[in-house]
Short mmCIF file of C-alpha atoms in Angstrom, two decimals:
data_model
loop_
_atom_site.label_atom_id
_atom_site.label_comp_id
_atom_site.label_asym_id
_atom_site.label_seq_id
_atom_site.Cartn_x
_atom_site.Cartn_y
_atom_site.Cartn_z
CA UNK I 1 15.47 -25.52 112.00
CA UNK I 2 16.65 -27.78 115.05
CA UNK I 3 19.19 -25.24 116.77
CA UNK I 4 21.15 -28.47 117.86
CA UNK I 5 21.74 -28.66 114.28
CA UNK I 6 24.99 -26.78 113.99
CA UNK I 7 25.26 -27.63 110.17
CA UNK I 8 21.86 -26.15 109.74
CA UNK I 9 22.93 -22.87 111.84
CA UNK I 10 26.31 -22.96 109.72
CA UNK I 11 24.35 -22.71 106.11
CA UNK I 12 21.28 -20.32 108.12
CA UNK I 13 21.16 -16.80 106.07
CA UNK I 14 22.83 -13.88 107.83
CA UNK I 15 19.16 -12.09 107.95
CA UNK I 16 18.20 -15.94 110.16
CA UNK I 17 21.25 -15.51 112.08
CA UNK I 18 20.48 -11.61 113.24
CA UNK I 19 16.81 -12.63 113.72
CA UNK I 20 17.81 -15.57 115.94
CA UNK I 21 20.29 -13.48 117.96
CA UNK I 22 17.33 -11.23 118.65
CA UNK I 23 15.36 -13.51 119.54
CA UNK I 24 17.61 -14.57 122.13
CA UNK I 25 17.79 -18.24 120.37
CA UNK I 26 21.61 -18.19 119.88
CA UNK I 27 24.46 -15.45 121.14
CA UNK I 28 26.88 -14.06 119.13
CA UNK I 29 29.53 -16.16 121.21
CA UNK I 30 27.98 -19.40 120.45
CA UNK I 31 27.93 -18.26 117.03
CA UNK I 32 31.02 -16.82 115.95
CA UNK I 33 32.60 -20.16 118.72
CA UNK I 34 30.82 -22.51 115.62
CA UNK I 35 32.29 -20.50 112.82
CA UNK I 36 35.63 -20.44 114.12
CA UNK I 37 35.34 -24.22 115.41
CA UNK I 38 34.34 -24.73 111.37
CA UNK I 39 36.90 -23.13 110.30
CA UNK I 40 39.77 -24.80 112.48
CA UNK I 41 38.50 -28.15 111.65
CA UNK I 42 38.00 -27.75 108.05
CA UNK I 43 39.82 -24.77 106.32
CA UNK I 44 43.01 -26.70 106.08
CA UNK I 45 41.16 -28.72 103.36
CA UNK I 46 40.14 -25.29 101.23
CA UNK I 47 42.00 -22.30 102.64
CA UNK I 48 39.63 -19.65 102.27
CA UNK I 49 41.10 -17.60 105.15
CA UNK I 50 44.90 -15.85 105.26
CA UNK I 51 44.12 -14.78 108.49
CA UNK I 52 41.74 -15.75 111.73
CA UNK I 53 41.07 -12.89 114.21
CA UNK I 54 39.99 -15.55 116.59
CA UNK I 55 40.88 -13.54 119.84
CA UNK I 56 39.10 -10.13 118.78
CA UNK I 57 36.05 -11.99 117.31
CA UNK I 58 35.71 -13.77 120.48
CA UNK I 59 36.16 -11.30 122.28
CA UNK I 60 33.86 -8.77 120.74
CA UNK I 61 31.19 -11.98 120.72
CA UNK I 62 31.37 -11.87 124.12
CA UNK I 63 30.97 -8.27 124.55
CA UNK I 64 28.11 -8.23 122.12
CA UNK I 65 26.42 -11.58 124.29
CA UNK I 66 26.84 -9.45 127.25
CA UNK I 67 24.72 -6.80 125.56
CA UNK I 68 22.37 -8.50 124.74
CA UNK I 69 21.83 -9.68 128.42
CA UNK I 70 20.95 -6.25 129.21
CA UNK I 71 18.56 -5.10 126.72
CA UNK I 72 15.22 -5.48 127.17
CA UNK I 73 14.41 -4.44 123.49
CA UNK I 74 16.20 -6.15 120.98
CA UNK I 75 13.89 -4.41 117.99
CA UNK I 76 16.49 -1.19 118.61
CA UNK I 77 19.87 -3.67 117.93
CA UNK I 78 21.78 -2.86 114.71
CA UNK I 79 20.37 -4.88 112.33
CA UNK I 80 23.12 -7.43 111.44
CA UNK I 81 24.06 -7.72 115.72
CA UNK I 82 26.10 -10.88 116.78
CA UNK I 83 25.94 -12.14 113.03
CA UNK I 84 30.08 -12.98 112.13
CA UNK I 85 30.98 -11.81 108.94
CA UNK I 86 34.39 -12.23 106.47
CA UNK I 87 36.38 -9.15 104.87
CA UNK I 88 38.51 -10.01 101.57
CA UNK I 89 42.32 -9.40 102.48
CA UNK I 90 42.48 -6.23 99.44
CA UNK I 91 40.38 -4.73 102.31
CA UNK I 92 41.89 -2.37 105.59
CA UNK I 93 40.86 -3.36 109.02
CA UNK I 94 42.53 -1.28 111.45
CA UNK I 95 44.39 -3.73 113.76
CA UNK I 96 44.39 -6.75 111.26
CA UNK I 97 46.84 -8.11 108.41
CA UNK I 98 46.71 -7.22 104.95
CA UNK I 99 48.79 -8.89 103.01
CA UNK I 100 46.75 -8.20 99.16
CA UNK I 101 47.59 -11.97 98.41
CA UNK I 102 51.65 -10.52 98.61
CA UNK I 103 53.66 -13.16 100.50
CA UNK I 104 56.35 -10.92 101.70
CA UNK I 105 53.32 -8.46 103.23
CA UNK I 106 51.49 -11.15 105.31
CA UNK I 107 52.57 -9.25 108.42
CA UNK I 108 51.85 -6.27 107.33
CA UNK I 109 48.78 -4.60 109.82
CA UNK I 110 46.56 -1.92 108.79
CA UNK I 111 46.09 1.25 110.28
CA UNK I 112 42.82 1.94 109.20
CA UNK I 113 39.19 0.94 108.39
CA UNK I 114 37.77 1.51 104.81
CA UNK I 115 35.07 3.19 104.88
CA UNK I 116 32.72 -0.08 104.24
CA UNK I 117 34.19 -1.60 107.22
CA UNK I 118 33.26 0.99 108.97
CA UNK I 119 29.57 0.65 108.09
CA UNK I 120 29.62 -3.43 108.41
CA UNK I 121 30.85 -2.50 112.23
CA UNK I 122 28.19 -0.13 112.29
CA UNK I 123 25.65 -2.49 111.45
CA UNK I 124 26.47 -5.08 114.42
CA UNK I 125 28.99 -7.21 112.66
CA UNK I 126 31.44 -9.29 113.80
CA UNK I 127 34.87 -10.21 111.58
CA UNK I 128 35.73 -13.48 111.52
CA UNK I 129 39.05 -12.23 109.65
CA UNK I 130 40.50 -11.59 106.18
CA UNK I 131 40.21 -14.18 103.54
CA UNK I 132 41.87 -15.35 100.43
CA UNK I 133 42.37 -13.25 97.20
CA UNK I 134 44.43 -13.61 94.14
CA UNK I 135 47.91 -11.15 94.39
CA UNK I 136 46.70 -7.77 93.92
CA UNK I 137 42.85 -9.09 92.94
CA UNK I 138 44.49 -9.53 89.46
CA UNK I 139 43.34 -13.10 88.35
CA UNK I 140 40.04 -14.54 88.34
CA UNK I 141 42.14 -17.63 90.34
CA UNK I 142 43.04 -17.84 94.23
CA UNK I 143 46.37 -19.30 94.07
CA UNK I 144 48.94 -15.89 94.62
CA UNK I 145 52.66 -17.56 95.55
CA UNK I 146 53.51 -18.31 98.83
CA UNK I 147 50.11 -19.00 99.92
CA UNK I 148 48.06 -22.23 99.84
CA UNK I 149 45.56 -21.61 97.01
CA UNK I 150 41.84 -21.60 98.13
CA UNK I 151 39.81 -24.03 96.61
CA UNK I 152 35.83 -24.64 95.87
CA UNK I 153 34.26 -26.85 98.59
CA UNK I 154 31.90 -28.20 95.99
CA UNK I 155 35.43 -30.38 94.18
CA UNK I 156 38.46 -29.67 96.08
CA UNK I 157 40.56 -29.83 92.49
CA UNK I 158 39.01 -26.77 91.31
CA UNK I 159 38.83 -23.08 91.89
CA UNK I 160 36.26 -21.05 93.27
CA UNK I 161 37.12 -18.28 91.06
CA UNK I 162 39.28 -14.87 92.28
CA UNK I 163 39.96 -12.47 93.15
CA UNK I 164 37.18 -13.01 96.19
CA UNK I 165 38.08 -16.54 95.88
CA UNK I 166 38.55 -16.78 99.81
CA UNK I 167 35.31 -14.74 100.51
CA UNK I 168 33.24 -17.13 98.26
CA UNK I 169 34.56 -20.20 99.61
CA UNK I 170 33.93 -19.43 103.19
CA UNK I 171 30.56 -19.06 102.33
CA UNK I 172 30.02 -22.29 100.37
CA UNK I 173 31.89 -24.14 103.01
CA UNK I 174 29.65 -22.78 105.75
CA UNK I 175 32.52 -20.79 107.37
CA UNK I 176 30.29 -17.26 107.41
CA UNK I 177 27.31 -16.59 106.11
CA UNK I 178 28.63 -13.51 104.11
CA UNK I 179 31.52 -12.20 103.55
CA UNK I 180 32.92 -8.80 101.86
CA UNK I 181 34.35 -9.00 98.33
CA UNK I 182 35.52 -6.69 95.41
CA UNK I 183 34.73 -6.53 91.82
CA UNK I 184 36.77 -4.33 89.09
CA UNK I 185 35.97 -6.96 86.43
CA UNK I 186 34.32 -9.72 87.56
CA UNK I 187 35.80 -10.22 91.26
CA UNK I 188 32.62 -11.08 93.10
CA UNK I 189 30.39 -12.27 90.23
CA UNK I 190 32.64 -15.14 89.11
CA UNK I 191 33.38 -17.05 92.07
CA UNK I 192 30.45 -16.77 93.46
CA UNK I 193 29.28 -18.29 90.03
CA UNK I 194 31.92 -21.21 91.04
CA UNK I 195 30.61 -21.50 94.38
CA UNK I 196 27.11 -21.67 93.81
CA UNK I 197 25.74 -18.71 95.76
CA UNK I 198 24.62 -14.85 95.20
CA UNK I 199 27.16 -12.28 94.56
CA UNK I 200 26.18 -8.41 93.94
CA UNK I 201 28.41 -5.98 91.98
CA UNK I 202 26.68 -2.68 92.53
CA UNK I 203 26.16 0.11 90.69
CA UNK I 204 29.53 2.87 90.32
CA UNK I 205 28.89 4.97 93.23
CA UNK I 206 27.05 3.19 95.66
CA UNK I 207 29.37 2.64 97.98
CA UNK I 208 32.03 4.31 99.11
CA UNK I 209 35.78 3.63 98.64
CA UNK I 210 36.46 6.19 101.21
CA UNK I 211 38.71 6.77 102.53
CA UNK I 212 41.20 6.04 99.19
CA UNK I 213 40.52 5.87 95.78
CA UNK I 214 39.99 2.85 93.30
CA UNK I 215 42.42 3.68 90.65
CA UNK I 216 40.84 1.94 88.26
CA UNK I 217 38.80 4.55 87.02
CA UNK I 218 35.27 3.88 88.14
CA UNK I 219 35.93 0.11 87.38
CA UNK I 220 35.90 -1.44 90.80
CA UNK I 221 33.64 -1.55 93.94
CA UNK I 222 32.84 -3.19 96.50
CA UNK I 223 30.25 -6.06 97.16
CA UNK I 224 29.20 -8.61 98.83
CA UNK I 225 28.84 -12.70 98.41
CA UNK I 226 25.79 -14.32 100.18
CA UNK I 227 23.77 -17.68 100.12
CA UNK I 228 20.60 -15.38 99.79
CA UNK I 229 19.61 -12.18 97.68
CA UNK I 230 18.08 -11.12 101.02
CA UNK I 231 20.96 -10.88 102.74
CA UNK I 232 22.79 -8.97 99.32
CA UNK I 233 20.30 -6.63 99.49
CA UNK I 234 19.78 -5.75 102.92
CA UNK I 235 24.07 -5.35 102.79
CA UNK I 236 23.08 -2.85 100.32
CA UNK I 237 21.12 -1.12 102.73
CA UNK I 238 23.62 -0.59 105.17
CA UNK I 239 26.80 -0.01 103.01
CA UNK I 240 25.33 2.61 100.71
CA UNK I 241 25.76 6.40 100.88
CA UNK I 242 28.40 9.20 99.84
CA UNK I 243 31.03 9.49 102.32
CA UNK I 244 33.00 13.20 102.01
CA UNK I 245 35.18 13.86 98.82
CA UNK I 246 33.73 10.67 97.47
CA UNK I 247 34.66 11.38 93.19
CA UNK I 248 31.03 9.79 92.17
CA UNK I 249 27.85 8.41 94.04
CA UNK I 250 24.58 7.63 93.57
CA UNK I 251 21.92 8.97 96.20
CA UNK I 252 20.30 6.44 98.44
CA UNK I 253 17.26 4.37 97.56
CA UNK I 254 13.76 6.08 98.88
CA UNK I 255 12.97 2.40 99.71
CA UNK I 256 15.22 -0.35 100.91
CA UNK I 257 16.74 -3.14 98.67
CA UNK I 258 15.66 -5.48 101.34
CA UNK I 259 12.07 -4.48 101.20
CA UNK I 260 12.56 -4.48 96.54
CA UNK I 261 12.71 -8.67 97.91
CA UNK I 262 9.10 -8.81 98.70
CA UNK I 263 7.93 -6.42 95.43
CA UNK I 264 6.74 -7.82 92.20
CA UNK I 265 7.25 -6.66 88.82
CA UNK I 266 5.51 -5.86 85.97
CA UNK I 267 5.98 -8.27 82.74
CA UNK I 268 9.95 -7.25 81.59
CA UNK I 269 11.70 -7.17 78.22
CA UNK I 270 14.94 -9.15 79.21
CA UNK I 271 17.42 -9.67 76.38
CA UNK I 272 19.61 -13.15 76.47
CA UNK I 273 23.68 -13.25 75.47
CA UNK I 274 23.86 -16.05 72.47
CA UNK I 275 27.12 -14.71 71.81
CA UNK I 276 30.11 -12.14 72.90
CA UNK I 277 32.66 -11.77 70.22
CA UNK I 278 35.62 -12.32 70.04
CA UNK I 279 35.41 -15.48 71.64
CA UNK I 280 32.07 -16.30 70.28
CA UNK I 281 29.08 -18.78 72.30
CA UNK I 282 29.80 -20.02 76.05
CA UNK I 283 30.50 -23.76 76.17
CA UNK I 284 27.79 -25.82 76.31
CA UNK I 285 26.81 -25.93 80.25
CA UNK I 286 26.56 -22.24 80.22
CA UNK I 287 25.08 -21.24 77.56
CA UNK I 288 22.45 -24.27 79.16
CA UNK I 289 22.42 -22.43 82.33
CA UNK I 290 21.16 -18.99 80.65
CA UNK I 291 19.03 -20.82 78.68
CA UNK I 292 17.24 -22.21 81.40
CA UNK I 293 17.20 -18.95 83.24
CA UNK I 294 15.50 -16.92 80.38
CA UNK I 295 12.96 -20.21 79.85
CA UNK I 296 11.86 -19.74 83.95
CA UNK I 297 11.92 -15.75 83.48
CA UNK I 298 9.41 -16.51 80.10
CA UNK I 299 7.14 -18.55 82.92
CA UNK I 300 6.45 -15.82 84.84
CA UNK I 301 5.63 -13.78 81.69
CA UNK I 302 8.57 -11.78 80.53
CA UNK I 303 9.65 -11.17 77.47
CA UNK I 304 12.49 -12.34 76.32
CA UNK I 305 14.50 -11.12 73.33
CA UNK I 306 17.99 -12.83 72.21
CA UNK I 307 21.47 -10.51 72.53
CA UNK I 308 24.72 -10.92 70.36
CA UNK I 309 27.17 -8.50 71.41
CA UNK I 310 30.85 -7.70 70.21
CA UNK I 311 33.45 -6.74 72.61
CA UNK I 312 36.89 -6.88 70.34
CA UNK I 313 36.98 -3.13 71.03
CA UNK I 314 36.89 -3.50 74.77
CA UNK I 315 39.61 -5.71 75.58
CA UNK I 316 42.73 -4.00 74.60
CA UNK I 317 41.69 -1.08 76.52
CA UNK I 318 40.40 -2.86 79.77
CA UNK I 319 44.08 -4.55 79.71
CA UNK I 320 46.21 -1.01 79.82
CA UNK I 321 43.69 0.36 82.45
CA UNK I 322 44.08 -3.22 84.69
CA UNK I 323 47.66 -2.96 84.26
CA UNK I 324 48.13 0.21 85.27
CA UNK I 325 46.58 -0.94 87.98
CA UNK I 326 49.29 -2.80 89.54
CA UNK I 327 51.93 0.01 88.38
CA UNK I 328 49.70 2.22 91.18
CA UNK I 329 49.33 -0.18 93.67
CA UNK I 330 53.43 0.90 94.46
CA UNK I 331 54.28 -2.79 95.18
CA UNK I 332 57.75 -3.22 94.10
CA UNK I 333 58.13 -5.64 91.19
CA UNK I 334 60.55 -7.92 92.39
CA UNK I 335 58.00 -8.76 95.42
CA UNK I 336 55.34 -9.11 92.72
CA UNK I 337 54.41 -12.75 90.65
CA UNK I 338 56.16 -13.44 86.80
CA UNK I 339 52.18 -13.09 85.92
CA UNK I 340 52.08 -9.79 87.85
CA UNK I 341 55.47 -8.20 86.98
CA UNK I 342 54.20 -9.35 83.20
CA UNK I 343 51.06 -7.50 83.76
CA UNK I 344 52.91 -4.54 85.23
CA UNK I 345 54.71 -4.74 81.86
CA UNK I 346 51.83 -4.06 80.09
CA UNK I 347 50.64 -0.78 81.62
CA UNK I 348 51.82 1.77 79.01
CA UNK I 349 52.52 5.67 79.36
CA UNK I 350 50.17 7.75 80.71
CA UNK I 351 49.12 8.57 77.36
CA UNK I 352 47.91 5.31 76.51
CA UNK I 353 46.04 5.17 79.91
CA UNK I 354 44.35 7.52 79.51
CA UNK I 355 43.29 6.88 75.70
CA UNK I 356 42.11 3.37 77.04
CA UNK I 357 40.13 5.24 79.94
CA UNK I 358 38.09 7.40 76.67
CA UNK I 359 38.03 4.03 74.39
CA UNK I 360 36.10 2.54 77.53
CA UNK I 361 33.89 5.46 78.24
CA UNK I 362 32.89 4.72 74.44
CA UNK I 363 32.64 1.70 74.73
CA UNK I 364 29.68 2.30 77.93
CA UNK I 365 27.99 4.47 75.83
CA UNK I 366 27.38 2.00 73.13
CA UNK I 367 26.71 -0.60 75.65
CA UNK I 368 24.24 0.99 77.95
CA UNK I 369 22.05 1.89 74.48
CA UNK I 370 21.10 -0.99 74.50
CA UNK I 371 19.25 -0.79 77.62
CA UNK I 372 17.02 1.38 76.14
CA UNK I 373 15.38 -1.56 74.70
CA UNK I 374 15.45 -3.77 77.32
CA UNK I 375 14.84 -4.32 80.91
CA UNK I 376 17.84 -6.54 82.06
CA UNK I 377 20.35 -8.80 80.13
CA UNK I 378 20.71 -12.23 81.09
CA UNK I 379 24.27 -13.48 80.64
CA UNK I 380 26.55 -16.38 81.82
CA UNK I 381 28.99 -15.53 84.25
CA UNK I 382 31.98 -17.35 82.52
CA UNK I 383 32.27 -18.50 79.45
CA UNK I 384 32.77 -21.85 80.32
CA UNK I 385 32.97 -23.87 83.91
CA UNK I 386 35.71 -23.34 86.51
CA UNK I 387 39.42 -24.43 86.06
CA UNK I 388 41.27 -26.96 87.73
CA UNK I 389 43.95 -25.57 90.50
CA UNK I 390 46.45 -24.91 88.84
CA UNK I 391 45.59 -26.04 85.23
CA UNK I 392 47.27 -22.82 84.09
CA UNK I 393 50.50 -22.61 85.61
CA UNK I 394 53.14 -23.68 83.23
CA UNK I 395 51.48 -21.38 80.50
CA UNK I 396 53.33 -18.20 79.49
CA UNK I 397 51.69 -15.33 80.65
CA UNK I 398 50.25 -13.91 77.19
CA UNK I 399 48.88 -17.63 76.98
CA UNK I 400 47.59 -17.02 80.65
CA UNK I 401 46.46 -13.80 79.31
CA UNK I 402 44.24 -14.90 76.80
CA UNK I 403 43.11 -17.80 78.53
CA UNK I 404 41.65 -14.98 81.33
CA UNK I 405 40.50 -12.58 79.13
CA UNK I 406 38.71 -15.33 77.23
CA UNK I 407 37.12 -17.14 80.47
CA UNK I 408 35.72 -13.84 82.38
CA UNK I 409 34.37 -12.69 79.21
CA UNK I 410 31.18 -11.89 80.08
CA UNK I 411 32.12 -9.54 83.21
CA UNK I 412 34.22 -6.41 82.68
CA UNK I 413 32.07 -4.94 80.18
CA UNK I 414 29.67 -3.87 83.26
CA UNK I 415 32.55 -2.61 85.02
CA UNK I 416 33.00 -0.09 82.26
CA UNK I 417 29.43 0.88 82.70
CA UNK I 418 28.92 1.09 85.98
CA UNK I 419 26.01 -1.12 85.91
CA UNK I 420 24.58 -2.94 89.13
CA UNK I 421 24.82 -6.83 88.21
CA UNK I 422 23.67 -10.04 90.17
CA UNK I 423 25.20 -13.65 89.74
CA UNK I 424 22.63 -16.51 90.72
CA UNK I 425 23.47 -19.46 91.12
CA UNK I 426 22.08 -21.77 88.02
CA UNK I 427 23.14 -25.66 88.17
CA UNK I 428 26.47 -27.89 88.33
CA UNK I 429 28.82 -28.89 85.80
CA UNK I 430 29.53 -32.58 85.02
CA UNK I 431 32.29 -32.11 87.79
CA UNK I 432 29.90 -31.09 90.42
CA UNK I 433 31.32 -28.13 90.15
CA UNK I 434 28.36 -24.95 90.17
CA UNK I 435 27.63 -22.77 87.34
CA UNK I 436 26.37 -18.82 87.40
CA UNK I 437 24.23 -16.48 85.22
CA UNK I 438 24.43 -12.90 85.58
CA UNK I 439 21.56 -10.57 85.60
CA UNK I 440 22.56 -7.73 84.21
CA UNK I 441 20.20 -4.57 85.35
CA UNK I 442 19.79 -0.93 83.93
CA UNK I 443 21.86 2.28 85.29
CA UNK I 444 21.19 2.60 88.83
CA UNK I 445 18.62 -0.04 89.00
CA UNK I 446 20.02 -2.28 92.06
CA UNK I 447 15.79 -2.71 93.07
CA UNK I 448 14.73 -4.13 89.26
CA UNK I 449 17.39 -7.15 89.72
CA UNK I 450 16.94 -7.67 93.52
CA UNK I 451 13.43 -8.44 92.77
CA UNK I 452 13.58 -10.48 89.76
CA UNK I 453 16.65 -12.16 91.12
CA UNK I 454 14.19 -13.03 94.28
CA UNK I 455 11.45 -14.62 92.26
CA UNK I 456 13.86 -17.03 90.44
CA UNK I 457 15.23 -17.69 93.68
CA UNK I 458 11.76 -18.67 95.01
CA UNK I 459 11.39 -21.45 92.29
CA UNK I 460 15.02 -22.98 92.69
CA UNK I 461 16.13 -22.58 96.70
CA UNK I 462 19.93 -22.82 95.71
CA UNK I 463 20.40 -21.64 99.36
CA UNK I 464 19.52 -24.48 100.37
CA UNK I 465 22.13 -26.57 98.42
CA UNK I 466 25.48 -27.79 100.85
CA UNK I 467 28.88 -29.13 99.48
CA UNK I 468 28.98 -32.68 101.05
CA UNK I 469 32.19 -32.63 102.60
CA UNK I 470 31.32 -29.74 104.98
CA UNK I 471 27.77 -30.52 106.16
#
């Protein structure tokens, strides 16, 4: 790589980027200067960002150029130093805006650091700023009112999924090289599925929501979206661990994620979705895209068995807990969307909240028997390919409903679980626009994906693929 090449250092893996830094090939200044130049010249065109902390990241590149001046052995540097990084605006930074995709809250600063942020800071970062997400992370879109909606760099007309919309298309765009996401049913996995690159939905507990809770019931956590499953697993790494009066967590790994990159694996039984009732098979392209997966995963000698799997009894519950959701967020209504203030509708008595919270713990329980026979599950991310901006706005909101519920499909179900869950990217639709397959691993088994996620990787080098318009 030609470090004149500033496209090339743009679309470089955040793992390149700290090993350059260290190096002593490229400062943090020059490289958080080229981000933020990217971002001013191009992010009028896809606004994945609500907010730019171009005077602190400068700033703290500077500060962090200066340090490396004076040390003599880099080897001791956090291990993401100098690399710039984006945080999803449902996330607290002390000193920046967060506005949760609200329009009447886009001045609103935090006072604190989650507990994640803390760790990314820890680890060397620096924060580029807070990027797009759909109002209150509800829709699996990134157009909340009052805000430009964020679009996929791939096809400007279409979306690049929500709620980490804004986090994913940074990335694609070659704005960061990661960026921090959510995922309480599907948040991270689908539009980085629309954006063509790796996004990680770890297992419940792994990392901290510290210092609030999620109040979705073990549905949501963090996670990250990256052009690499490198750099997803070495975030892993760094953001895992039990932080005090965390409700559930998972003890750390006795070996690193990263290192679970360079493992191989012994011949697995993976199971393949044909089918999720109610809605039935994916369209065409993705139900293509898994089967080409599971035809690469046979290859390298697993075993691969196919999966039909019924989820009628999941959704009505899944819908009370979401909507309760934005009943505990405390935003006002009248501040809130007509999709949102619907949703809010929906939420129920406490009753019913928590009857859907016990249907859903079922509902795992069936699920993750499954498992017992099998390895992973390969699934498609969405049912069928990314929407249009917009191509759901003058639909009611039960009709937006059920349009959702029938798209993201695939994803909640391993929010009720808890399971860890990987989307790779896995071809284009006839719009250019990309496609993603989930691998789907086992309770607590972050490693058995990373590495099998890694070898398909190896015989595809999707990281390698650029949207046109921003090379």
């Amino acid at each position: 790589m030609s470090l004149n090449n500033t496209s090339d250092l743009a679309f470089t893996s955040a793992l390149t980027q700290a090993k350059l830094i260290k190096e002593r090939q490229v400062t943090p200044l020059e490289l958080t200067e080229m981000y933020l130049d990217r971002i001013a010249k191009y992010d009028s065109q896809v606004g994945s960002f609500n907010y730019v902390a171009r005077e602190s990241a400068i700033a703290e590149a500077k500060s962090k150029s200066a340090q490396l001046e004076q040390t003599l052995d880099t080897s001791h540097l956090p291990p993401f130093f100098g690399v710039p990084i984006a945080i999803k605006d449902l996330k607290s930074v002390a000193g920046m805006p967060i506005s949760y995709g609200i329009s009447t809250l886009k001045e609103q600063i935090a006072t604190y650091d989650e507990g994640v942020v803390s760790k990314i800071k820890q680890a060397g970062f620096i924060i580029l700023g807070k990027t797009a997400t759909s109002q209150l992370g509800s829709f699996p879109y990134t157009e909340p009112e009052g805000f430009a909606p964020t679009r996929n760099p791939w096809n400007l007309d279409y979306t690049p999924g929500g709620s980490s919309g804004g986090s994913s298309a940074a990335v694609a765009a070659g704005f960061c090289a990661i960026a921090l996401g959510g995922d309480a049913g599907g948040s991270i996995r689908g539009p980085a599925a629309c954006c063509g690159l790796v996004g990680i939905k770890p297992s419940r507990g792994r990392i901290s929501f510290a210092p609030v809770g999620d109040r979705l019931s073990g549905l949501g956590t963090h996670g990250i979206v990256t052009r690499t499953v490198a750099d997803a697993a070495a975030f892993l790494d760094l953001a895992t661990g039990y932080i005090t009066g965390d409700p559930y967590w998972l003890e750390p790994p006795e070996i690193s994620f990263l290192s679970h990159t360079q493992q191989s694996l012994p011949a697995l039984k993976v199971g393949y979705v044909t089918s999720l009732l109610p809605v039935g098979e994916p369209a065409p392209e993705c139900q293509q895209a898994v089967t080409q997966i599971v035809q690469r995963l046979e290859a390298m000698g697993h075993t691969a068995v196919p999966q039909a799997i019924d989820l009628t009894s999941l959704i009505e519950p899944f819908k009370i807990v979401w909507s309760s959701a934005v009943a505990g967020s405390g935003i006002p209504a009248e501040v809130l969307s007509p999709m949102n203030q619907w949703v809010l509708s929906q939420s129920g008595t406490a009753g019913e909240y928590s009857q859907a919270v016990t249907q859903m713990q079922l509902f795992a329980r069936q699920l993750v028997s499954l498992f017992t026979q099998m390895d992973v599950l390969v699934a498609p991310t969405y049912m069928h390919p990314a929407i249009k901006i917009g191509e759901w706005q003058n639909l009611s909101p039960e009709a937006t409903f059920h349009k959702i519920a029938n798209w993201i499909l695939p994803c909640p179900p391993f929010n009720v679980t808890g399971q860890p869950v990987i989307n790779i990217p896995a071809g284009f639709d006839a719009n250019g626009v990309p496609l993603g397959v989930q691998l789907i691993g086992q309770p607590n088994a972050e490693a058995t994906i990373i590495t099998l996620a890694t070898q398909l990787e190896q015989t595809r080098l999707w990281s390698q693929l650029r949207p046109d318009n921003f090379t």
